[in-house]
Amino acid sequence: MGLLVVATFVAVAEIGGKRVAPGRDGDGGSYEAIVETLGEIARTPVVWAVSFVGITVLVGGSILLGVGSFGISEGLAGTLVSVAYLIVGLLLVGFVFLGAYFATRSRGLGNAHGVAAGSLATGAAFLVLVTVQLVFGVVG
């Protein structure tokens, strides 16, 4: 039985030594090309500026249409304000999660560590929000 275990470890060591990781042969493939292109786009300051202006116009327009008297029905006005709140909430959650994720990744840790740190930070922020709501009743 012991020889079978030793033979298994030797066989695995031999296979691991001869194996080449997929996508590491220099060609890259279409996945690598797509990731590289998206990375270059995300690092462009113009993309960030246009995204910021677009989000600002979307949130500001939703609020103005929701609270202004532009002849919009009351049901739709309330929905527009709720959409604006949702967008701002998603931006804050994304900021907290991605901030913790990229801070972890920049320190040399892996994707799983980044996701764990982002989830922990987002969960902690949610718990603080629930606690503040229960103690002070700031929402609603």
PDB file of C-alpha atoms in Angstrom:
ATOM      1  CA  MET A   1       0.000   0.000   0.000  1.00  0.00           C
ATOM      2  CA  GLY A   2       2.851   2.367   0.833  1.00  0.00           C
ATOM      3  CA  LEU A   3       4.471   1.671  -2.545  1.00  0.00           C
ATOM      4  CA  LEU A   4       1.210   2.609  -4.281  1.00  0.00           C
ATOM      5  CA  VAL A   5       1.169   5.980  -2.479  1.00  0.00           C
ATOM      6  CA  VAL A   6       4.827   6.627  -3.357  1.00  0.00           C
ATOM      7  CA  ALA A   7       4.209   5.638  -6.989  1.00  0.00           C
ATOM      8  CA  THR A   8       1.237   8.001  -7.150  1.00  0.00           C
ATOM      9  CA  PHE A   9       3.317  10.926  -5.850  1.00  0.00           C
ATOM     10  CA  VAL A  10       6.134  10.126  -8.293  1.00  0.00           C
ATOM     11  CA  ALA A  11       3.692   9.928 -11.212  1.00  0.00           C
ATOM     12  CA  VAL A  12       2.070  13.236 -10.265  1.00  0.00           C
ATOM     13  CA  ALA A  13       5.486  14.882  -9.919  1.00  0.00           C
ATOM     14  CA  GLU A  14       6.503  13.615 -13.370  1.00  0.00           C
ATOM     15  CA  ILE A  15       3.275  14.805 -14.986  1.00  0.00           C
ATOM     16  CA  GLY A  16       3.529  18.214 -13.312  1.00  0.00           C
ATOM     17  CA  GLY A  17       7.119  18.670 -14.487  1.00  0.00           C
ATOM     18  CA  LYS A  18       6.294  18.003 -18.143  1.00  0.00           C
ATOM     19  CA  ARG A  19       3.039  19.878 -18.343  1.00  0.00           C
ATOM     20  CA  VAL A  20       2.832  23.385 -19.809  1.00  0.00           C
ATOM     21  CA  ALA A  21       0.195  25.722 -18.458  1.00  0.00           C
ATOM     22  CA  PRO A  22      -2.466  26.576 -21.054  1.00  0.00           C
ATOM     23  CA  GLY A  23      -2.161  29.967 -22.693  1.00  0.00           C
ATOM     24  CA  ARG A  24       1.497  30.377 -21.716  1.00  0.00           C
ATOM     25  CA  ASP A  25       2.974  29.418 -25.068  1.00  0.00           C
ATOM     26  CA  GLY A  26       3.381  33.036 -26.203  1.00  0.00           C
ATOM     27  CA  ASP A  27       0.425  33.082 -28.588  1.00  0.00           C
ATOM     28  CA  GLY A  28      -2.024  34.324 -25.935  1.00  0.00           C
ATOM     29  CA  GLY A  29      -5.218  33.554 -27.798  1.00  0.00           C
ATOM     30  CA  SER A  30      -8.368  35.590 -28.109  1.00  0.00           C
ATOM     31  CA  TYR A  31      -9.045  35.707 -24.360  1.00  0.00           C
ATOM     32  CA  GLU A  32      -5.689  37.342 -23.664  1.00  0.00           C
ATOM     33  CA  ALA A  33      -6.267  39.819 -26.494  1.00  0.00           C
ATOM     34  CA  ILE A  34      -9.700  40.776 -25.130  1.00  0.00           C
ATOM     35  CA  VAL A  35      -8.388  41.193 -21.577  1.00  0.00           C
ATOM     36  CA  GLU A  36      -5.470  43.299 -22.802  1.00  0.00           C
ATOM     37  CA  THR A  37      -7.748  45.509 -24.918  1.00  0.00           C
ATOM     38  CA  LEU A  38     -10.217  46.042 -22.066  1.00  0.00           C
ATOM     39  CA  GLY A  39      -7.325  46.829 -19.729  1.00  0.00           C
ATOM     40  CA  GLU A  40      -6.005  49.480 -22.108  1.00  0.00           C
ATOM     41  CA  ILE A  41      -9.481  51.013 -22.425  1.00  0.00           C
ATOM     42  CA  ALA A  42      -9.937  51.081 -18.634  1.00  0.00           C
ATOM     43  CA  ARG A  43      -6.593  52.857 -18.185  1.00  0.00           C
ATOM     44  CA  THR A  44      -7.574  55.690 -20.534  1.00  0.00           C
ATOM     45  CA  PRO A  45      -8.452  58.924 -18.666  1.00  0.00           C
ATOM     46  CA  VAL A  46     -10.977  59.956 -21.342  1.00  0.00           C
ATOM     47  CA  VAL A  47     -13.049  56.840 -20.631  1.00  0.00           C
ATOM     48  CA  TRP A  48     -13.132  57.705 -16.921  1.00  0.00           C
ATOM     49  CA  ALA A  49     -14.109  61.316 -17.649  1.00  0.00           C
ATOM     50  CA  VAL A  50     -16.910  60.332 -20.039  1.00  0.00           C
ATOM     51  CA  SER A  51     -18.177  57.711 -17.571  1.00  0.00           C
ATOM     52  CA  PHE A  52     -18.204  60.253 -14.746  1.00  0.00           C
ATOM     53  CA  VAL A  53     -20.106  62.809 -16.828  1.00  0.00           C
ATOM     54  CA  GLY A  54     -22.576  60.147 -18.001  1.00  0.00           C
ATOM     55  CA  ILE A  55     -23.288  58.882 -14.487  1.00  0.00           C
ATOM     56  CA  THR A  56     -23.611  62.436 -13.168  1.00  0.00           C
ATOM     57  CA  VAL A  57     -26.081  63.378 -15.907  1.00  0.00           C
ATOM     58  CA  LEU A  58     -28.070  60.174 -15.325  1.00  0.00           C
ATOM     59  CA  VAL A  59     -28.353  60.664 -11.557  1.00  0.00           C
ATOM     60  CA  GLY A  60     -28.944  64.418 -11.817  1.00  0.00           C
ATOM     61  CA  GLY A  61     -31.530  63.981 -14.548  1.00  0.00           C
ATOM     62  CA  SER A  62     -33.371  61.335 -12.549  1.00  0.00           C
ATOM     63  CA  ILE A  63     -33.506  63.577  -9.492  1.00  0.00           C
ATOM     64  CA  LEU A  64     -34.584  66.655 -11.476  1.00  0.00           C
ATOM     65  CA  LEU A  65     -37.315  64.757 -13.294  1.00  0.00           C
ATOM     66  CA  GLY A  66     -38.419  63.152 -10.038  1.00  0.00           C
ATOM     67  CA  VAL A  67     -38.723  66.275  -7.897  1.00  0.00           C
ATOM     68  CA  GLY A  68     -39.403  68.917 -10.551  1.00  0.00           C
ATOM     69  CA  SER A  69     -42.801  69.745 -11.959  1.00  0.00           C
ATOM     70  CA  PHE A  70     -42.259  68.634 -15.547  1.00  0.00           C
ATOM     71  CA  GLY A  71     -45.683  67.063 -16.042  1.00  0.00           C
ATOM     72  CA  ILE A  72     -44.532  63.563 -15.117  1.00  0.00           C
ATOM     73  CA  SER A  73     -46.962  61.340 -13.222  1.00  0.00           C
ATOM     74  CA  GLU A  74     -46.327  60.925  -9.495  1.00  0.00           C
ATOM     75  CA  GLY A  75     -45.706  57.203  -9.819  1.00  0.00           C
ATOM     76  CA  LEU A  76     -42.998  57.711 -12.418  1.00  0.00           C
ATOM     77  CA  ALA A  77     -41.460  60.589 -10.445  1.00  0.00           C
ATOM     78  CA  GLY A  78     -41.083  58.386  -7.372  1.00  0.00           C
ATOM     79  CA  THR A  79     -39.590  55.649  -9.500  1.00  0.00           C
ATOM     80  CA  LEU A  80     -37.010  58.035 -10.977  1.00  0.00           C
ATOM     81  CA  VAL A  81     -35.907  59.134  -7.513  1.00  0.00           C
ATOM     82  CA  SER A  82     -35.681  55.487  -6.442  1.00  0.00           C
ATOM     83  CA  VAL A  83     -33.561  54.743  -9.523  1.00  0.00           C
ATOM     84  CA  ALA A  84     -31.223  57.602  -8.597  1.00  0.00           C
ATOM     85  CA  TYR A  85     -30.917  56.238  -5.041  1.00  0.00           C
ATOM     86  CA  LEU A  86     -30.225  52.781  -6.451  1.00  0.00           C
ATOM     87  CA  ILE A  87     -27.491  54.072  -8.765  1.00  0.00           C
ATOM     88  CA  VAL A  88     -25.787  55.992  -5.963  1.00  0.00           C
ATOM     89  CA  GLY A  89     -26.033  52.959  -3.673  1.00  0.00           C
ATOM     90  CA  LEU A  90     -24.522  50.670  -6.308  1.00  0.00           C
ATOM     91  CA  LEU A  91     -21.706  53.150  -6.899  1.00  0.00           C
ATOM     92  CA  LEU A  92     -20.916  53.223  -3.178  1.00  0.00           C
ATOM     93  CA  VAL A  93     -21.012  49.433  -2.883  1.00  0.00           C
ATOM     94  CA  GLY A  94     -18.820  49.118  -5.973  1.00  0.00           C
ATOM     95  CA  PHE A  95     -16.388  51.677  -4.582  1.00  0.00           C
ATOM     96  CA  VAL A  96     -16.056  49.842  -1.261  1.00  0.00           C
ATOM     97  CA  PHE A  97     -15.791  46.374  -2.835  1.00  0.00           C
ATOM     98  CA  LEU A  98     -13.440  47.274  -5.681  1.00  0.00           C
ATOM     99  CA  GLY A  99     -11.313  49.492  -3.442  1.00  0.00           C
ATOM    100  CA  ALA A 100     -10.660  46.622  -1.062  1.00  0.00           C
ATOM    101  CA  TYR A 101     -10.221  44.179  -3.959  1.00  0.00           C
ATOM    102  CA  PHE A 102      -7.637  46.257  -5.812  1.00  0.00           C
ATOM    103  CA  ALA A 103      -5.839  47.215  -2.589  1.00  0.00           C
ATOM    104  CA  THR A 104      -5.443  43.523  -1.819  1.00  0.00           C
ATOM    105  CA  ARG A 105      -4.382  42.649  -5.357  1.00  0.00           C
ATOM    106  CA  SER A 106      -1.805  45.467  -5.427  1.00  0.00           C
ATOM    107  CA  ARG A 107      -0.114  43.899  -2.416  1.00  0.00           C
ATOM    108  CA  GLY A 108       0.608  40.743  -4.369  1.00  0.00           C
ATOM    109  CA  LEU A 109      -2.223  38.554  -3.123  1.00  0.00           C
ATOM    110  CA  GLY A 110      -4.479  36.514  -5.390  1.00  0.00           C
ATOM    111  CA  ASN A 111      -7.984  36.981  -6.756  1.00  0.00           C
ATOM    112  CA  ALA A 112      -9.552  34.938  -3.966  1.00  0.00           C
ATOM    113  CA  HIS A 113      -7.913  37.142  -1.343  1.00  0.00           C
ATOM    114  CA  GLY A 114      -9.165  40.233  -3.157  1.00  0.00           C
ATOM    115  CA  VAL A 115     -12.722  38.924  -3.337  1.00  0.00           C
ATOM    116  CA  ALA A 116     -12.585  37.964   0.338  1.00  0.00           C
ATOM    117  CA  ALA A 117     -11.346  41.429   1.335  1.00  0.00           C
ATOM    118  CA  GLY A 118     -13.957  43.122  -0.859  1.00  0.00           C
ATOM    119  CA  SER A 119     -16.744  40.971   0.531  1.00  0.00           C
ATOM    120  CA  LEU A 120     -15.587  41.598   4.084  1.00  0.00           C
ATOM    121  CA  ALA A 121     -15.425  45.374   3.538  1.00  0.00           C
ATOM    122  CA  THR A 122     -18.832  45.450   1.835  1.00  0.00           C
ATOM    123  CA  GLY A 123     -20.383  43.300   4.559  1.00  0.00           C
ATOM    124  CA  ALA A 124     -18.883  45.477   7.289  1.00  0.00           C
ATOM    125  CA  ALA A 125     -20.223  48.623   5.610  1.00  0.00           C
ATOM    126  CA  PHE A 126     -23.658  46.986   5.356  1.00  0.00           C
ATOM    127  CA  LEU A 127     -23.583  46.070   9.056  1.00  0.00           C
ATOM    128  CA  VAL A 128     -22.665  49.655   9.953  1.00  0.00           C
ATOM    129  CA  LEU A 129     -25.556  50.908   7.800  1.00  0.00           C
ATOM    130  CA  VAL A 130     -28.014  48.515   9.473  1.00  0.00           C
ATOM    131  CA  THR A 131     -26.746  49.496  12.935  1.00  0.00           C
ATOM    132  CA  VAL A 132     -27.088  53.216  12.197  1.00  0.00           C
ATOM    133  CA  GLN A 133     -30.577  52.614  10.825  1.00  0.00           C
ATOM    134  CA  LEU A 134     -31.644  50.684  13.924  1.00  0.00           C
ATOM    135  CA  VAL A 135     -30.159  53.173  16.377  1.00  0.00           C
ATOM    136  CA  PHE A 136     -30.940  56.488  14.688  1.00  0.00           C
ATOM    137  CA  GLY A 137     -33.527  55.640  12.003  1.00  0.00           C
ATOM    138  CA  VAL A 138     -31.960  57.761   9.255  1.00  0.00           C
ATOM    139  CA  VAL A 139     -33.555  55.985   6.274  1.00  0.00           C
ATOM    140  CA  GLY A 140     -37.298  56.115   5.705  1.00  0.00           C
TER     141      GLY A 140
END
